[in-house]
mmCIF file of C-alpha atoms in Angstrom:
data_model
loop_
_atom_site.group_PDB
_atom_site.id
_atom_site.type_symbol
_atom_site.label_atom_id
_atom_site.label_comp_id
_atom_site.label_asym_id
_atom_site.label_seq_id
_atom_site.Cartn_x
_atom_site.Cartn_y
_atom_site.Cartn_z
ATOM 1 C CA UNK E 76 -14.144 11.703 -7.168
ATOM 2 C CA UNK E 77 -10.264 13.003 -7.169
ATOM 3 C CA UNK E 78 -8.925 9.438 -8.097
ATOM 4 C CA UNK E 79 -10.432 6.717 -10.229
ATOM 5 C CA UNK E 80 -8.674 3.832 -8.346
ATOM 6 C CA UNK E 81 -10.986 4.015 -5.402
ATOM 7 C CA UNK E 82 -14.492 4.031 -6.894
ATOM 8 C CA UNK E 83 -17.120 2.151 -5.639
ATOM 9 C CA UNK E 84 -18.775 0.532 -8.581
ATOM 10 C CA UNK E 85 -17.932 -3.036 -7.303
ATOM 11 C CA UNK E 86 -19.968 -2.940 -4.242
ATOM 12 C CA UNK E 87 -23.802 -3.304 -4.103
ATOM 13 C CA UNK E 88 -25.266 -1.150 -2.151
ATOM 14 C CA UNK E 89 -24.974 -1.716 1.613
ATOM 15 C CA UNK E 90 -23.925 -0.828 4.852
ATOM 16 C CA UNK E 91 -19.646 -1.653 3.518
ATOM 17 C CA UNK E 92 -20.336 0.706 0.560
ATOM 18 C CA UNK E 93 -21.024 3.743 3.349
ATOM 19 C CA UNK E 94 -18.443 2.247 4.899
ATOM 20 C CA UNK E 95 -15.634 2.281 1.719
ATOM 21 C CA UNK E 96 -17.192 5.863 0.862
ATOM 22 C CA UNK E 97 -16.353 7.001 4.153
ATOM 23 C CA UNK E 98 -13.117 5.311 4.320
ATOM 24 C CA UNK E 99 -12.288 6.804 0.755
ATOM 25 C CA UNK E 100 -13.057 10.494 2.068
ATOM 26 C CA UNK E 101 -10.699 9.955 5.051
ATOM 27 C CA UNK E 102 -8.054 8.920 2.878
ATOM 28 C CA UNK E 103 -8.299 11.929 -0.087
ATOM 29 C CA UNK E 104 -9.233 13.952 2.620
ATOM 30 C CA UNK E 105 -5.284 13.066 4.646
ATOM 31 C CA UNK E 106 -3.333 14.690 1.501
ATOM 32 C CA UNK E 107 -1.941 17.993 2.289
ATOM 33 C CA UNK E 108 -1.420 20.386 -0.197
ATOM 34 C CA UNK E 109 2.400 19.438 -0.953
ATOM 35 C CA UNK E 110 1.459 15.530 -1.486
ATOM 36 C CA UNK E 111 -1.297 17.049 -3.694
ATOM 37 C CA UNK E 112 1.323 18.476 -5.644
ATOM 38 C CA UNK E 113 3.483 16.031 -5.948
ATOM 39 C CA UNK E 114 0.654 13.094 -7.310
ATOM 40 C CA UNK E 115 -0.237 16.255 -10.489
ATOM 41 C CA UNK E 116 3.678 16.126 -11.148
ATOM 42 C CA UNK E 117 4.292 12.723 -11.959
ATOM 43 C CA UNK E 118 4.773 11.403 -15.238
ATOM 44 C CA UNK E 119 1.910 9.248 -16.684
ATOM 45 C CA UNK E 120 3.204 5.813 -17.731
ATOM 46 C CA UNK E 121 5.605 6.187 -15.045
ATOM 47 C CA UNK E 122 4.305 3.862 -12.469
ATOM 48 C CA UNK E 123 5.662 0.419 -12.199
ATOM 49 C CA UNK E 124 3.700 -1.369 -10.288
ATOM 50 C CA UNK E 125 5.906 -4.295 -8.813
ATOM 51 C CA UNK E 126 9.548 -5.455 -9.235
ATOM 52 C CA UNK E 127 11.424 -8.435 -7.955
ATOM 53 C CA UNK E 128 14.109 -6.697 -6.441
ATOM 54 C CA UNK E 129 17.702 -8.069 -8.569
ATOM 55 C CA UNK E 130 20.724 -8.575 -5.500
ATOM 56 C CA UNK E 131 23.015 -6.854 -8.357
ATOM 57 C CA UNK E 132 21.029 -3.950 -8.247
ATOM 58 C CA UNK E 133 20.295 -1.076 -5.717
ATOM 59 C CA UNK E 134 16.485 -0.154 -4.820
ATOM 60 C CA UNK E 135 14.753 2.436 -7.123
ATOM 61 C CA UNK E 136 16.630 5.899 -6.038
ATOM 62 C CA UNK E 137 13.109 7.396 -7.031
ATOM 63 C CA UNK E 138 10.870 5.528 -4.681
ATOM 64 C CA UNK E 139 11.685 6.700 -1.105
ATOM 65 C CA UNK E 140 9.903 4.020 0.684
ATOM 66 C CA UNK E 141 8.840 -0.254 -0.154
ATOM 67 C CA UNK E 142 7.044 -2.594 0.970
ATOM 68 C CA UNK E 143 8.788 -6.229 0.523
ATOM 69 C CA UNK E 144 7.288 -9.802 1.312
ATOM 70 C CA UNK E 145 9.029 -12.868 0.934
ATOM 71 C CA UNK E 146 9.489 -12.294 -3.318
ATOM 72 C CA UNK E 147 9.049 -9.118 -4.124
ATOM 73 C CA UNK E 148 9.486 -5.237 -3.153
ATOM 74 C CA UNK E 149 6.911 -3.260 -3.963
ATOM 75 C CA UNK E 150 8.067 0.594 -4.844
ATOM 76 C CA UNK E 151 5.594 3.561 -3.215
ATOM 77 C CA UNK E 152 5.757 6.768 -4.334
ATOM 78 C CA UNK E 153 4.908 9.926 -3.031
ATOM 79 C CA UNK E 154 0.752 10.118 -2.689
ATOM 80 C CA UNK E 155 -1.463 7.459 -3.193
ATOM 81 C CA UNK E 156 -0.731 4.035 -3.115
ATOM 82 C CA UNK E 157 -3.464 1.192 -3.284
ATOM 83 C CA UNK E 158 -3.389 -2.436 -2.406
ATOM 84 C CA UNK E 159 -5.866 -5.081 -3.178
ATOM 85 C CA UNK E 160 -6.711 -7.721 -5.392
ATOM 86 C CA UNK E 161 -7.539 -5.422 -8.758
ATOM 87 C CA UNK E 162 -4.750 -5.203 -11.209
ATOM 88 C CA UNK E 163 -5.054 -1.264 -10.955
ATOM 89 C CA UNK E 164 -3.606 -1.373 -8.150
ATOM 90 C CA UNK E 165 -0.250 0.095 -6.690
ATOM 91 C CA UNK E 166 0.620 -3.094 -4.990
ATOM 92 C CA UNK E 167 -1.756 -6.146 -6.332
ATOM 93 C CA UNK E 168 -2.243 -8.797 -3.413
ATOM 94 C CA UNK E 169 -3.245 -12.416 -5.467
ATOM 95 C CA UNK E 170 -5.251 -13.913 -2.604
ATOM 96 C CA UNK E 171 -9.035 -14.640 -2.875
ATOM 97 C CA UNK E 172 -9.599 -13.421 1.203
ATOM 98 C CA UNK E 173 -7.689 -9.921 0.127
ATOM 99 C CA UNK E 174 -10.514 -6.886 -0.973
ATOM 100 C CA UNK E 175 -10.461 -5.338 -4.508
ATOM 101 C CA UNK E 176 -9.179 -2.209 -2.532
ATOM 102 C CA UNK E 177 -8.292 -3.707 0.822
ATOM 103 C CA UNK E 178 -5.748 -0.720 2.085
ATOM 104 C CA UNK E 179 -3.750 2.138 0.874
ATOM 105 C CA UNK E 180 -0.595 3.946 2.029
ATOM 106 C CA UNK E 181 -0.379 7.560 1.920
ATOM 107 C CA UNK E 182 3.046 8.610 1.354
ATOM 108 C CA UNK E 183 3.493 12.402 2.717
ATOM 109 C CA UNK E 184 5.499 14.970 0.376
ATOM 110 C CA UNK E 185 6.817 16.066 3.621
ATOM 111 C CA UNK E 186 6.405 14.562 6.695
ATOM 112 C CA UNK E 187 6.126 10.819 6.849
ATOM 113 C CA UNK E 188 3.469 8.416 5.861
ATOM 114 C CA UNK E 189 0.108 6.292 7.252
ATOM 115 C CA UNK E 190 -1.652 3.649 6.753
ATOM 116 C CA UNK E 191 -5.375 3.509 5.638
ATOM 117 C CA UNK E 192 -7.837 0.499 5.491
ATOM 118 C CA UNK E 193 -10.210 0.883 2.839
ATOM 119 C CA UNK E 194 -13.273 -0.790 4.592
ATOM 120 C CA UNK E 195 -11.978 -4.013 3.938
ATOM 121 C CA UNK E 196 -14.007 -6.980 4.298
ATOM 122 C CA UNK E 197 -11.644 -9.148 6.703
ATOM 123 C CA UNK E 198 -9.151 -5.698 7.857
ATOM 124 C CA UNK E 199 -5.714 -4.695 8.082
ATOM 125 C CA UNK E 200 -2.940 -5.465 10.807
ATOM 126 C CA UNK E 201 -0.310 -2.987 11.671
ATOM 127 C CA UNK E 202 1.920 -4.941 13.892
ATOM 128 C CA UNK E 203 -0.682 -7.688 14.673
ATOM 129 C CA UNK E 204 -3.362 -4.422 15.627
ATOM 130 C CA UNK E 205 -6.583 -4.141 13.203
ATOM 131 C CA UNK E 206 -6.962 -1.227 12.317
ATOM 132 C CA UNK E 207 -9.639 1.094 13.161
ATOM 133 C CA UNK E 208 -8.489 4.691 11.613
ATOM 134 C CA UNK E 209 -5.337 5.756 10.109
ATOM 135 C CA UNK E 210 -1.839 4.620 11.260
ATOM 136 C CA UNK E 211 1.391 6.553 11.237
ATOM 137 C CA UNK E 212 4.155 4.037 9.727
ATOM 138 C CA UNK E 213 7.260 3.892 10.854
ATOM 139 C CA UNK E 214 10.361 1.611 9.037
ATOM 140 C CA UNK E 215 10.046 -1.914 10.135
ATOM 141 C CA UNK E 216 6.410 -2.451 10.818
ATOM 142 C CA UNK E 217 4.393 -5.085 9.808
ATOM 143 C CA UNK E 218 1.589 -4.820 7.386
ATOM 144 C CA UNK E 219 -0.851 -7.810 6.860
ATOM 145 C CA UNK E 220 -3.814 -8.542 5.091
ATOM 146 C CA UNK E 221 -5.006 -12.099 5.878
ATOM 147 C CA UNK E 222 -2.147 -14.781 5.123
ATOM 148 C CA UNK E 223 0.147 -12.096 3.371
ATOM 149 C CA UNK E 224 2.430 -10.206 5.373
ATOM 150 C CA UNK E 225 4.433 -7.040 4.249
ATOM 151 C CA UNK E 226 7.286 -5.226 5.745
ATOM 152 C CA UNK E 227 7.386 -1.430 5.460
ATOM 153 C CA UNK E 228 10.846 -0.119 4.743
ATOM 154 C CA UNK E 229 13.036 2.607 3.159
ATOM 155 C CA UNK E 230 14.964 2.098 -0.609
ATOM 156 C CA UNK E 231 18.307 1.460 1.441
ATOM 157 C CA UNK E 232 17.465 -0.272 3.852
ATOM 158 C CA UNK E 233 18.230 -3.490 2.055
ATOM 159 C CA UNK E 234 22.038 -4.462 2.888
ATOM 160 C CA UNK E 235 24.513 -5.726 0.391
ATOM 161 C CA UNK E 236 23.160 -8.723 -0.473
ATOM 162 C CA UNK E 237 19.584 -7.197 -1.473
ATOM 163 C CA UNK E 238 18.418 -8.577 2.041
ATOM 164 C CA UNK E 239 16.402 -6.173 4.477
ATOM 165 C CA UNK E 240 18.581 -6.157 7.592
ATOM 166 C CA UNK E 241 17.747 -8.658 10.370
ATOM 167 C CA UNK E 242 16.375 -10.971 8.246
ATOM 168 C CA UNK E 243 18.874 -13.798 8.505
ATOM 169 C CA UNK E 244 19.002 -14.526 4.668
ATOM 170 C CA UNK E 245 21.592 -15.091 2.440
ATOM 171 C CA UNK E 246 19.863 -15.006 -0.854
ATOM 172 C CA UNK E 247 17.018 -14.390 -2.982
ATOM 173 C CA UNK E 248 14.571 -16.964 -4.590
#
């Protein structure tokens, strides 16, 4: 298996472990050769995982594309990017209903990214849609997984204040 964040080890065997298996193909499966590339280039140790993003303070230059709830953004990088429940994850969801590996964004060297549920156990929303395969994303759309909602945008979209645009507030908490 090409990446150890998307084993299988925590499900007994079943119908949902074909299912994640199959799911987890799909995904490794979606990288082209240049997103390939770019995942053996990075720097080990250089992955933050989550940031609160500080008003005072521009997004991360180096992460071309977040996802931000109501606290936090969450920096993607080029490849791979996991969410769920386990603390190995890219972007780690703290909510009992959320799967170990619920979903995972695929962030294209070149040409955009998409959206993958990982054979989740209660599925992922793209714009109020479950999905059923892979979703392009576009800036703006809505990503949810049970009661947590996430907004997929760019590292400047925020405005001045360290507010994504449109949303009406003033400040951070």
């Amino acid at each position: 298996m090409a990446d150890p964040r998307l084993n299988s080890v925590h499900l007994e065997p079943s119908q949902r472990k074909q299912e994640f298996r199959h799911a987890r193909e799909v995904l490794l499966n979606a990288r082209g050769e240049c997103t390939l590339a770019a995942e053996r280039l990075e720097v080990p140790g250089d992955n933050p995982k989550t940031f609160l993003h500080d008003p005072g303070q521009p997004a991360r230059a180096a992460s071309p594309f977040l996802l931000f709830d109501k606290r936090s953004a969450h920096p993607l990088r080029v490849g791979l990017n996991t969410i769920g429940r386990l603390p190995d994850n890219d972007v780690v969801v703290s909510d009992a209903y959320v799967s170990r590996r619920h979903c995972a964004i695929l962030v294209h060297a070149q040409d955009g990214c998409e959206l993958h549920d990982v054979a989740s156990k209660n599925g992922t929303f793209l714009n109020g849609s479950r999905l059923t395969q892979p979703q392009p994303l576009r800036l703006g759309d809505e990503i949810r997984m049970c009661d947590r909602q996430f907004i997929f945008a760019s590292g400047d979209s925020f405005d001045a204040t360290g507010n994504p645009p449109g949303s009406g507030q003033t400040h951070r908490e």
